[in-house]
PDB file of C-alpha atoms in Angstrom:
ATOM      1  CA  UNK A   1      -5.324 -20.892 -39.151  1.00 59.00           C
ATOM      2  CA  UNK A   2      -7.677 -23.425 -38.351  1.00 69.00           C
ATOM      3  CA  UNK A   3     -10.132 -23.466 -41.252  1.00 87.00           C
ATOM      4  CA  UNK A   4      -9.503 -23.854 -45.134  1.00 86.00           C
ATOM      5  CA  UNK A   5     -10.777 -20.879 -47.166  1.00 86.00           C
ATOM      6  CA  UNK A   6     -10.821 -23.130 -49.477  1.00 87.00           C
ATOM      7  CA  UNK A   7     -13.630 -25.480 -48.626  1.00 86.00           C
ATOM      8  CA  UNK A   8     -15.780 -22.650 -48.977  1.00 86.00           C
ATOM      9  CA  UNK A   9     -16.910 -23.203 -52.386  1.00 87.00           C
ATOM     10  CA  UNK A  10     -18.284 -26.875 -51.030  1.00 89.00           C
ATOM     11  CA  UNK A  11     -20.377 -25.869 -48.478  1.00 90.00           C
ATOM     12  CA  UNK A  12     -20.990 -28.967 -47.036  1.00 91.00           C
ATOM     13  CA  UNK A  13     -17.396 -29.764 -46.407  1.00 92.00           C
ATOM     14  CA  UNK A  14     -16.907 -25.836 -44.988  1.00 93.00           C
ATOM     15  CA  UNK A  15     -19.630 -26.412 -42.373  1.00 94.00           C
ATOM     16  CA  UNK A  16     -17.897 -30.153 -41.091  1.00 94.00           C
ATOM     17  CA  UNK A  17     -14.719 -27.912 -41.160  1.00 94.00           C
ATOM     18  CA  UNK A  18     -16.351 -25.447 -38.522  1.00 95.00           C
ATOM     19  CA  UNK A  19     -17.634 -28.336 -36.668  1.00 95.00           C
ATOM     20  CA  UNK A  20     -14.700 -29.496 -36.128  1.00 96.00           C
ATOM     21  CA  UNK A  21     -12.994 -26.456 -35.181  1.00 97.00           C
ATOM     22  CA  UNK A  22     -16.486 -25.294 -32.569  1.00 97.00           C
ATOM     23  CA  UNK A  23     -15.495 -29.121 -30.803  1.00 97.00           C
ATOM     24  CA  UNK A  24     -12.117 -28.040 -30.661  1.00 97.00           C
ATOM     25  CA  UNK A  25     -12.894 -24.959 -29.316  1.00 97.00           C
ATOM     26  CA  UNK A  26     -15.129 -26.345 -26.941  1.00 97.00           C
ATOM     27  CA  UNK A  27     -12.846 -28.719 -25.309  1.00 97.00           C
ATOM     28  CA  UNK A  28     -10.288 -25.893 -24.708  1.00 98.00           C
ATOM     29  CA  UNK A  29     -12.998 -23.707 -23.204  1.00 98.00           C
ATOM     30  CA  UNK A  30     -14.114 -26.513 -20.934  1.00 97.00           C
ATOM     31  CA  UNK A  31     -10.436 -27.316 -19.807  1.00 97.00           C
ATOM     32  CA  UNK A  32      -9.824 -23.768 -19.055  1.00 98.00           C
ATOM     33  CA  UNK A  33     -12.583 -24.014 -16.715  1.00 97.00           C
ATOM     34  CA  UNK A  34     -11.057 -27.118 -14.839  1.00 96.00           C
ATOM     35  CA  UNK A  35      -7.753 -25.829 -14.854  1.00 97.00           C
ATOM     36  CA  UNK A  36      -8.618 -22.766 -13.432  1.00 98.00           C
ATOM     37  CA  UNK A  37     -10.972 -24.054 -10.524  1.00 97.00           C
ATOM     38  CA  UNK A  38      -8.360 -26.559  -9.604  1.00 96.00           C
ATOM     39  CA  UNK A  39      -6.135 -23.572  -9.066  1.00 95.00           C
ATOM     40  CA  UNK A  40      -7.785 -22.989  -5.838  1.00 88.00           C
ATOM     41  CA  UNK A  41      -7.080 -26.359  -4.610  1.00 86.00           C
ATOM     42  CA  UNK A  42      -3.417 -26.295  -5.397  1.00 91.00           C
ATOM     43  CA  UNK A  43      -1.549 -22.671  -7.237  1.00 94.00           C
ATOM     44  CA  UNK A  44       0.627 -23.798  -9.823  1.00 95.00           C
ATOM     45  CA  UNK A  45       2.172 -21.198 -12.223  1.00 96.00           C
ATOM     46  CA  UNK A  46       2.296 -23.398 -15.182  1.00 97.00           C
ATOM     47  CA  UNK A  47      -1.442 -24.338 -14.595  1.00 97.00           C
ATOM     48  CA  UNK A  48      -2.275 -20.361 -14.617  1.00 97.00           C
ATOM     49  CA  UNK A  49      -0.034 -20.035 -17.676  1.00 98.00           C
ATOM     50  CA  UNK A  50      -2.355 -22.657 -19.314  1.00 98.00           C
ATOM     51  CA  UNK A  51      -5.634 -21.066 -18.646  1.00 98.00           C
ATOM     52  CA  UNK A  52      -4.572 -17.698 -19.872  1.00 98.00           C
ATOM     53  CA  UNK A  53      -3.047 -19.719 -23.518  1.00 98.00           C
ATOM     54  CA  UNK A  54      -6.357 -21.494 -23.795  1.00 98.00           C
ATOM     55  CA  UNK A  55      -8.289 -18.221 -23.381  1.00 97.00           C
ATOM     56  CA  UNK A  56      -6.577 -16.594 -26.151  1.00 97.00           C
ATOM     57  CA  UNK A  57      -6.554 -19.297 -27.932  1.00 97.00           C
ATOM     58  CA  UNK A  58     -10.276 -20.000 -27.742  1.00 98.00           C
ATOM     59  CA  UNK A  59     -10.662 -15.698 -28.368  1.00 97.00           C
ATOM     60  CA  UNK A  60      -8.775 -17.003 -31.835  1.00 96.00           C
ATOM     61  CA  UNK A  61     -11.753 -19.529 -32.493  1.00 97.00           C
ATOM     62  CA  UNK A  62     -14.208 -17.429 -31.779  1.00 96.00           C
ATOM     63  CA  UNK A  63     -12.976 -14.945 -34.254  1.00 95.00           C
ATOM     64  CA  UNK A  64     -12.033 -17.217 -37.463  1.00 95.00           C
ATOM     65  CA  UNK A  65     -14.746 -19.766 -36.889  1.00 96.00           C
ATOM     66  CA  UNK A  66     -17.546 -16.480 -36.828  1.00 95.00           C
ATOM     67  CA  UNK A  67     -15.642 -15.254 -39.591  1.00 93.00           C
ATOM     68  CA  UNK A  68     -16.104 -18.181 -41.799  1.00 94.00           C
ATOM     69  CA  UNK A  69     -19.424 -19.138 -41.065  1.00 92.00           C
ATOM     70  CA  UNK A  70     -20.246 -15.962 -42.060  1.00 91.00           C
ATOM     71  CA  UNK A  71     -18.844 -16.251 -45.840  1.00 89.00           C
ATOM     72  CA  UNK A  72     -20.798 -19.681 -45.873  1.00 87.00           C
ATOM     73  CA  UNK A  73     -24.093 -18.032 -44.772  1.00 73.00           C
ATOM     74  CA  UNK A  74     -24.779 -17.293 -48.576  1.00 68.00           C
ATOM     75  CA  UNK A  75     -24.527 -20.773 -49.856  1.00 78.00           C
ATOM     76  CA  UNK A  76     -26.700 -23.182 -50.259  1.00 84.00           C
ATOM     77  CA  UNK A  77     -27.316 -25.490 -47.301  1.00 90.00           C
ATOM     78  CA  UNK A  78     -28.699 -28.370 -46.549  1.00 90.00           C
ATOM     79  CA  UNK A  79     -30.983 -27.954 -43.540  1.00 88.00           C
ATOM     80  CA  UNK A  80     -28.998 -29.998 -41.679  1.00 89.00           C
ATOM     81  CA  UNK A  81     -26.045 -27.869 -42.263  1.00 92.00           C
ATOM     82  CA  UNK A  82     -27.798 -24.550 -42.147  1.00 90.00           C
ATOM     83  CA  UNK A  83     -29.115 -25.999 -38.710  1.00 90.00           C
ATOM     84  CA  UNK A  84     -25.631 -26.807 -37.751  1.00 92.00           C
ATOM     85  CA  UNK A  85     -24.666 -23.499 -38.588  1.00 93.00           C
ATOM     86  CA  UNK A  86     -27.352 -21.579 -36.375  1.00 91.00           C
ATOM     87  CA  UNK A  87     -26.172 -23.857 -33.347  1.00 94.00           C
ATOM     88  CA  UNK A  88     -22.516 -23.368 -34.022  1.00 96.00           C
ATOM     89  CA  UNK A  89     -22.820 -19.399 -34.310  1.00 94.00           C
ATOM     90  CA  UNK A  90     -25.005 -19.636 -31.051  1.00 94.00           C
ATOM     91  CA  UNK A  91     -22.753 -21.613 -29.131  1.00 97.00           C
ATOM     92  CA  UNK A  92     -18.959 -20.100 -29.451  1.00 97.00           C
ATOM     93  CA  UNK A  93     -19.617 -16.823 -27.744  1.00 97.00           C
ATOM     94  CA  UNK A  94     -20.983 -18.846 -24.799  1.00 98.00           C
ATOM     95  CA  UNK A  95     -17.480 -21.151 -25.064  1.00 98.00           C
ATOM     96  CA  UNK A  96     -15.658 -17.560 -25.194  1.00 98.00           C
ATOM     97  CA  UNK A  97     -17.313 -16.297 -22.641  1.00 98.00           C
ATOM     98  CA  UNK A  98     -17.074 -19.736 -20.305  1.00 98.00           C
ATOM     99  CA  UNK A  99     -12.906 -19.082 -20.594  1.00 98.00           C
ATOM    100  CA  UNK A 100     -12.846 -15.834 -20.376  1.00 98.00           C
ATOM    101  CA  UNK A 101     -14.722 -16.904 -16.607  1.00 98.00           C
ATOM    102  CA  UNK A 102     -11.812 -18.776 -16.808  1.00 98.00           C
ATOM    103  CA  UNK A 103      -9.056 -16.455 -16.588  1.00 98.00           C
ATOM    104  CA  UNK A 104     -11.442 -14.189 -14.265  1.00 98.00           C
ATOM    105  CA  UNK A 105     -11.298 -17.214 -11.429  1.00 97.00           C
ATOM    106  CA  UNK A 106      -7.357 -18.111 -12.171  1.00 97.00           C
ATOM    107  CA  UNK A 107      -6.742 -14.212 -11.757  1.00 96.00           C
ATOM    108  CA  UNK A 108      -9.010 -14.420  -7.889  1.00 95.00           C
ATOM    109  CA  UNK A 109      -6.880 -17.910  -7.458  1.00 95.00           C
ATOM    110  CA  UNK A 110      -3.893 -16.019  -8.104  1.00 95.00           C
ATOM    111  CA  UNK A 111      -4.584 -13.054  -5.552  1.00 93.00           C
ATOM    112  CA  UNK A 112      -5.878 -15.815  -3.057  1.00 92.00           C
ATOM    113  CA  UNK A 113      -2.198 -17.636  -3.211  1.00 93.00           C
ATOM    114  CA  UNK A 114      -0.513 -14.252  -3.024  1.00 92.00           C
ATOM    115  CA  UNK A 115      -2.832 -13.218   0.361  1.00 90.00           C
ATOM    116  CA  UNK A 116      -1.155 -16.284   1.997  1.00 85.00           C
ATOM    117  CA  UNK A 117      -4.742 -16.202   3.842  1.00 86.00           C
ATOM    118  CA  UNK A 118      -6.612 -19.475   4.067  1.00 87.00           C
ATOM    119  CA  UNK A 119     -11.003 -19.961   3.701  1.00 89.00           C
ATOM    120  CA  UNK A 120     -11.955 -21.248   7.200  1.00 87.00           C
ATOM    121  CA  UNK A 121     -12.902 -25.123   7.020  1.00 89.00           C
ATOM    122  CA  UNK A 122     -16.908 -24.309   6.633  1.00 89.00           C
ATOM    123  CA  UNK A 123     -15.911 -22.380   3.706  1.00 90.00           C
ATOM    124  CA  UNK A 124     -13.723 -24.522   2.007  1.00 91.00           C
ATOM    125  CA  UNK A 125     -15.983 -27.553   2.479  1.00 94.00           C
ATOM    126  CA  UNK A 126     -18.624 -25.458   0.577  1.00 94.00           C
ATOM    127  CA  UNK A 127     -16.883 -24.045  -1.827  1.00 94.00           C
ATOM    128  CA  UNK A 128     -15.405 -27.568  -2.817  1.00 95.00           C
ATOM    129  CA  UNK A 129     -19.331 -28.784  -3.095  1.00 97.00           C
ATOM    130  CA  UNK A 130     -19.696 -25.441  -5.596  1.00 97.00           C
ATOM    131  CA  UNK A 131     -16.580 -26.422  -7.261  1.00 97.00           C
ATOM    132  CA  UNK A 132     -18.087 -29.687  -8.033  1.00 97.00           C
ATOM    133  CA  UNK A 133     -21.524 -28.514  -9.478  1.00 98.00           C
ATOM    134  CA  UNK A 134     -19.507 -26.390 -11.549  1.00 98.00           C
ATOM    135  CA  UNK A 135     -17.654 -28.968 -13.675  1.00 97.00           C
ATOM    136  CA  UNK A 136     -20.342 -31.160 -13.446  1.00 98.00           C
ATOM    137  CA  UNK A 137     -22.723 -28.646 -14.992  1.00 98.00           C
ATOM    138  CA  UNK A 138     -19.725 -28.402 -17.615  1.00 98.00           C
ATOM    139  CA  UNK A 139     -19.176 -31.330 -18.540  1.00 98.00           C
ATOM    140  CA  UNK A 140     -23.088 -32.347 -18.846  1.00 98.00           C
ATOM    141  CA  UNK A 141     -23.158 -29.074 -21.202  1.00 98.00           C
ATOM    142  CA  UNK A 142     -19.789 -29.823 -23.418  1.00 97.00           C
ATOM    143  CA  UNK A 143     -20.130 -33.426 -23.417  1.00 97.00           C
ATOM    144  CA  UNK A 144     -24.209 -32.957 -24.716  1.00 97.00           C
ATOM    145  CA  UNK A 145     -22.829 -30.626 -27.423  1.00 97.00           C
ATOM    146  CA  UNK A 146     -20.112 -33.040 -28.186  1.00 95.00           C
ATOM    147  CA  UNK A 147     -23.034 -35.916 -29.403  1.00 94.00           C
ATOM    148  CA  UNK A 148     -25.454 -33.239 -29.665  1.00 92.00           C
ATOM    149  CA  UNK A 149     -27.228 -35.510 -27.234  1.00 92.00           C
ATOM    150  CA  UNK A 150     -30.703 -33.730 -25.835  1.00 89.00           C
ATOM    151  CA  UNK A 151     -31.263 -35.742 -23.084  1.00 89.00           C
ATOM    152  CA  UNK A 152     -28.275 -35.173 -21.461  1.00 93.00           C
ATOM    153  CA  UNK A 153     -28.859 -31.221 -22.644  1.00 94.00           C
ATOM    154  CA  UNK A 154     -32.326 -31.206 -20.671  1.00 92.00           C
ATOM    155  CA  UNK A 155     -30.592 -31.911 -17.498  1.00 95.00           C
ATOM    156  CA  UNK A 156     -28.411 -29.073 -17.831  1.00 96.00           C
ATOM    157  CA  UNK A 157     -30.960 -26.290 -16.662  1.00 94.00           C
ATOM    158  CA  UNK A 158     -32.351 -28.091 -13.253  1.00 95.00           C
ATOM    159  CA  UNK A 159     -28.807 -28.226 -12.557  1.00 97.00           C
ATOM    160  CA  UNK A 160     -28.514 -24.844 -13.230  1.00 97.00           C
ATOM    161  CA  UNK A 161     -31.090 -23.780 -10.369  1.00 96.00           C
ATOM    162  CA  UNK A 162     -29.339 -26.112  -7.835  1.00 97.00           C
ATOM    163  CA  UNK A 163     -26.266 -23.588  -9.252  1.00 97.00           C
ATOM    164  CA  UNK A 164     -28.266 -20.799  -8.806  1.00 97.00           C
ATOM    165  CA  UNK A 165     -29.429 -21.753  -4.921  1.00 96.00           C
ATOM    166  CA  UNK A 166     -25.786 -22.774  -3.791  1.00 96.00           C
ATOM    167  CA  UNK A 167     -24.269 -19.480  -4.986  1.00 96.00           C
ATOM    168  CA  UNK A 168     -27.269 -17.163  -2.668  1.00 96.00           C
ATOM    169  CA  UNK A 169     -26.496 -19.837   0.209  1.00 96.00           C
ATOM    170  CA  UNK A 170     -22.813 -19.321   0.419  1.00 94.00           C
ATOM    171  CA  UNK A 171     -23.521 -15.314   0.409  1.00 92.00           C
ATOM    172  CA  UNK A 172     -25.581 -16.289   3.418  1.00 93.00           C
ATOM    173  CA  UNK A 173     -23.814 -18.439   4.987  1.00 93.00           C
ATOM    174  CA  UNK A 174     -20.062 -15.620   4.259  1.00 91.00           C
ATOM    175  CA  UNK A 175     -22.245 -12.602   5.834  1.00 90.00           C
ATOM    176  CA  UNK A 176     -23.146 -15.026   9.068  1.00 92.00           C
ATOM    177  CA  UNK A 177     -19.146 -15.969   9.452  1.00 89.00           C
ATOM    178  CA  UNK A 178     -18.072 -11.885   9.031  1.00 88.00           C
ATOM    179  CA  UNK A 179     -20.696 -10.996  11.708  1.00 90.00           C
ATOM    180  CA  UNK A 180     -19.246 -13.260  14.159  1.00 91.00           C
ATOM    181  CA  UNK A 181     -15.698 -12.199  12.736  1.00 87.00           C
ATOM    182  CA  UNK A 182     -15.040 -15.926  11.740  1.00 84.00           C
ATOM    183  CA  UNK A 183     -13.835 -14.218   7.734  1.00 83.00           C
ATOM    184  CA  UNK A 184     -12.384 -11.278   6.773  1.00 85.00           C
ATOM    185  CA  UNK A 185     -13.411  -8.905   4.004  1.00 86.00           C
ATOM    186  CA  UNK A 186     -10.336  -8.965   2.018  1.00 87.00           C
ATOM    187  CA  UNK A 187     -11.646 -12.989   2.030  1.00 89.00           C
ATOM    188  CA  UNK A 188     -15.119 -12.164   1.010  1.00 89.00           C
ATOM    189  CA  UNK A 189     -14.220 -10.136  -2.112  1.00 91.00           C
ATOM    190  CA  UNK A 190     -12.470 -13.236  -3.818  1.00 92.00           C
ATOM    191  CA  UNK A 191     -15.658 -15.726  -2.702  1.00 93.00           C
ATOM    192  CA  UNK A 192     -17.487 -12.634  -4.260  1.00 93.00           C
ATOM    193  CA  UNK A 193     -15.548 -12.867  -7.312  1.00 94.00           C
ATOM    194  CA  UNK A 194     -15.528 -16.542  -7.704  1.00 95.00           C
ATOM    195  CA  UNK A 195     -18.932 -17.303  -7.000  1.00 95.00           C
ATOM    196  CA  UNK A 196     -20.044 -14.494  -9.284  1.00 96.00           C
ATOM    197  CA  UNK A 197     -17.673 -16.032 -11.819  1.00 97.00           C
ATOM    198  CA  UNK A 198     -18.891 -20.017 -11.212  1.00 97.00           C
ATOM    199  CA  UNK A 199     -22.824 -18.445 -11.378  1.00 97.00           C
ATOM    200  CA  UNK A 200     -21.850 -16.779 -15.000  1.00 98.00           C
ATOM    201  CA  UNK A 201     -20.415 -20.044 -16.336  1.00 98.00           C
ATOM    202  CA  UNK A 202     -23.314 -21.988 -15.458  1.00 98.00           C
ATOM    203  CA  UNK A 203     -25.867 -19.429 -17.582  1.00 97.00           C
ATOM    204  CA  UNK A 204     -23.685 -19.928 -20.430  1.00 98.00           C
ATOM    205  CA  UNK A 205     -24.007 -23.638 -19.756  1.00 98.00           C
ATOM    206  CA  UNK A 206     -28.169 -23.209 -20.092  1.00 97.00           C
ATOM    207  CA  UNK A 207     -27.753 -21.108 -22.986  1.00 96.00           C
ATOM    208  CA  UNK A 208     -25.723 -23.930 -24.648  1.00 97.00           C
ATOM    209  CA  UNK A 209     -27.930 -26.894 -23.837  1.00 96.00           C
ATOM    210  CA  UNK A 210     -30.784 -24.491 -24.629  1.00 92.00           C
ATOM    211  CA  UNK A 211     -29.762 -23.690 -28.565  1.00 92.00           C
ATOM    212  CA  UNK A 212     -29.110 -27.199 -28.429  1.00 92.00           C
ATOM    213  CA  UNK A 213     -32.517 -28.465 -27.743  1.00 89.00           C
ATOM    214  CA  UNK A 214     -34.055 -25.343 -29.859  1.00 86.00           C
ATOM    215  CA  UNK A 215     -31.709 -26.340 -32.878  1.00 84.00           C
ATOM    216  CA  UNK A 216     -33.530 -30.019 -32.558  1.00 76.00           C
ATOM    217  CA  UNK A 217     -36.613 -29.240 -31.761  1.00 66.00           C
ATOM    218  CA  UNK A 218     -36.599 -26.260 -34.473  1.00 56.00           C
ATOM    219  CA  UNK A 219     -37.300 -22.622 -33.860  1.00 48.00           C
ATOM    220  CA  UNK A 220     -38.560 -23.641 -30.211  1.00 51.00           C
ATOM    221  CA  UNK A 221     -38.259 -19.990 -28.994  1.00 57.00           C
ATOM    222  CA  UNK A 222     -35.433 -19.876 -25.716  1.00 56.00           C
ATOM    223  CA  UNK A 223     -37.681 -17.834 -23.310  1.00 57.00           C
ATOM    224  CA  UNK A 224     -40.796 -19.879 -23.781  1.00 65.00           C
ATOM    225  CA  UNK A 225     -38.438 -22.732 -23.028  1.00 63.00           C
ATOM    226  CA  UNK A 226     -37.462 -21.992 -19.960  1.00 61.00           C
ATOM    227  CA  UNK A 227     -40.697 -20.479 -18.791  1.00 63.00           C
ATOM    228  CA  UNK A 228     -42.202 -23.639 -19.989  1.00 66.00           C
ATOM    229  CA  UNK A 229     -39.702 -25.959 -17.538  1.00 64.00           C
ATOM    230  CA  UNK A 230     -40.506 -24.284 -14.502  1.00 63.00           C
ATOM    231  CA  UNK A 231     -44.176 -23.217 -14.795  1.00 65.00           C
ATOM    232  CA  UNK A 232     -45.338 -26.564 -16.299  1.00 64.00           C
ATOM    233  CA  UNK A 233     -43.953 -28.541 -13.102  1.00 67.00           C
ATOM    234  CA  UNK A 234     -42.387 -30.922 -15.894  1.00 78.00           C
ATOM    235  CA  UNK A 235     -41.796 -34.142 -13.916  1.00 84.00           C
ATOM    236  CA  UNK A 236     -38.233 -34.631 -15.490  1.00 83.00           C
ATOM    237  CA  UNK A 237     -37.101 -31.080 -14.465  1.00 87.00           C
ATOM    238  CA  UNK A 238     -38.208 -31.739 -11.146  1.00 89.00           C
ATOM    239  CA  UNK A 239     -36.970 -35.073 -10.766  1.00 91.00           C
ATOM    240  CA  UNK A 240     -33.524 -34.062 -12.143  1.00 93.00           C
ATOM    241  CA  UNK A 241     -33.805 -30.551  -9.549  1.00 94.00           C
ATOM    242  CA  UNK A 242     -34.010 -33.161  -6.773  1.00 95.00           C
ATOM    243  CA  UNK A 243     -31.196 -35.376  -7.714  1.00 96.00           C
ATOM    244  CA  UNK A 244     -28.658 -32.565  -8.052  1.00 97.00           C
ATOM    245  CA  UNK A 245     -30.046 -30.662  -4.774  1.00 97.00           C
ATOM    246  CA  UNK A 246     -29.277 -33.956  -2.526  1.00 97.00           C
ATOM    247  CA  UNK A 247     -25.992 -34.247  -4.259  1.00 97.00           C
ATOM    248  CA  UNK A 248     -25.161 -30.858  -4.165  1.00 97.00           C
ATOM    249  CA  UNK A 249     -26.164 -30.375  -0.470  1.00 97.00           C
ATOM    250  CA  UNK A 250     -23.683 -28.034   1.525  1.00 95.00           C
ATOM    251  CA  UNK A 251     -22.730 -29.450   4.814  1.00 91.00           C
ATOM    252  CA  UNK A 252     -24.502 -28.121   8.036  1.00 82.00           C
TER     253      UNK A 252
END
């Protein structure tokens, strides 16, 4: 048990409880992720072992910390508090869902060691500049929740299109390499998987920085958000969008 029934008739303290439980949970969800990608670099049993204790651990969080927030939601809060609530509920179904991805790509690592089959170079060297955008857009996301820093929140969604760009280019590029028989199928299904999987982490990553920059800038509605970003040509977004697409360029 990670949080003191107790505390729950001072609200105040109950709600720095959860906090500190949500970090906690958020550190083992982002680990999870790094474990598990690094798994296709170099299978190691322990390693797997890992990822599959932090997801059920982090299934455990999700449960008791909703749980408890939910017999504080009749108190009375400080806005502050009630704000840190909202975020808090917000946020741990996207860290639940971000190792549960987790365990999805140590489970495709897991098949890929057993096919004893190897990507060809051209699809290694991409898939390593995926890997990377990956736990970048990770760590931007779990270290802006950390400090509940927006700036560093506000770069999470141009990231997230670079994401989005890299994961239809690889497609491309896999169907080019199985018409000239360069790849097999069997090969294709786990890029399939993983990319799917490394796509799905990074919208939880948006939805995180989002209800982080909604909890601060209060009620600021999610869609109109978003829509805002892209149709508005803000000059940050696109700044940031360029940045990440030069560093996250596949090779030619």
């Amino acid at each position: 048990h990670v949080l003191d029934e107790r505390f729950l008739e001072k609200p105040s303290f109950a709600v720095a409880q959860a906090k500190t439980a949500a970090l906690q949970m958020a550190e083992d969800a982002r680990n999870s992720i790094k474990y598990a990608i690094d798994l296709f670099e170099q299978y190691d049993e322990e390693q797997a072992k890992k990822v599959a204790e932090l997801e059920s651990t982090v299934d455990h969080y999700e449960d008791e910390i909703g749980t408890y927030l939910m017999k504080i939601g009749n108190a009375e809060l400080s806005d502050e508090d009630s704000q840190s609530v909202s975020l808090i509920l917000h946020c741990i179904g996207d860290f639940e869902r971000i190792s549960d991805h987790a365990y999805n790509i140590m489970e495709s690592a897991e098949q890929f060691h057993n096919m004893k089959k190897k990507f060809s170079d051209k699809a290694k060297k991409e898939l390593r500049v995926y890997e990377a955008a990956v736990k970048d857009i990770v760590d931007i996301t779990f270290d802006a929740y950390d400090r509940s820093d927006i700036i560093k929140a506000s770069r999470v969604e141009p990231l997230e299109e670079v994401i989005d760009r890299l994961n239809d280019e690889i497609k491309k590029k896999h169907i080019k390499r199985l018409r000239k028989g360069k790849c097999t199928i069997e090969l294709g299904f786990v890029l399939s998987d993983l990319t799917t999987n490394f796509e799905r982490v990074a919208d939880h990553c948006s939805n995180i920085a989002v209800c982080l920059i909604q909890t601060q800038e209060d009620g600021y509605e999610m869609h109109e958000y978003l829509d805002k970003l892209k149709e508005d040509e803000d000059p940050f977004f696109e700044q940031m969008f360029e940045e990440y697409r030069k560093e996250y360029r596949l090779p030619s």
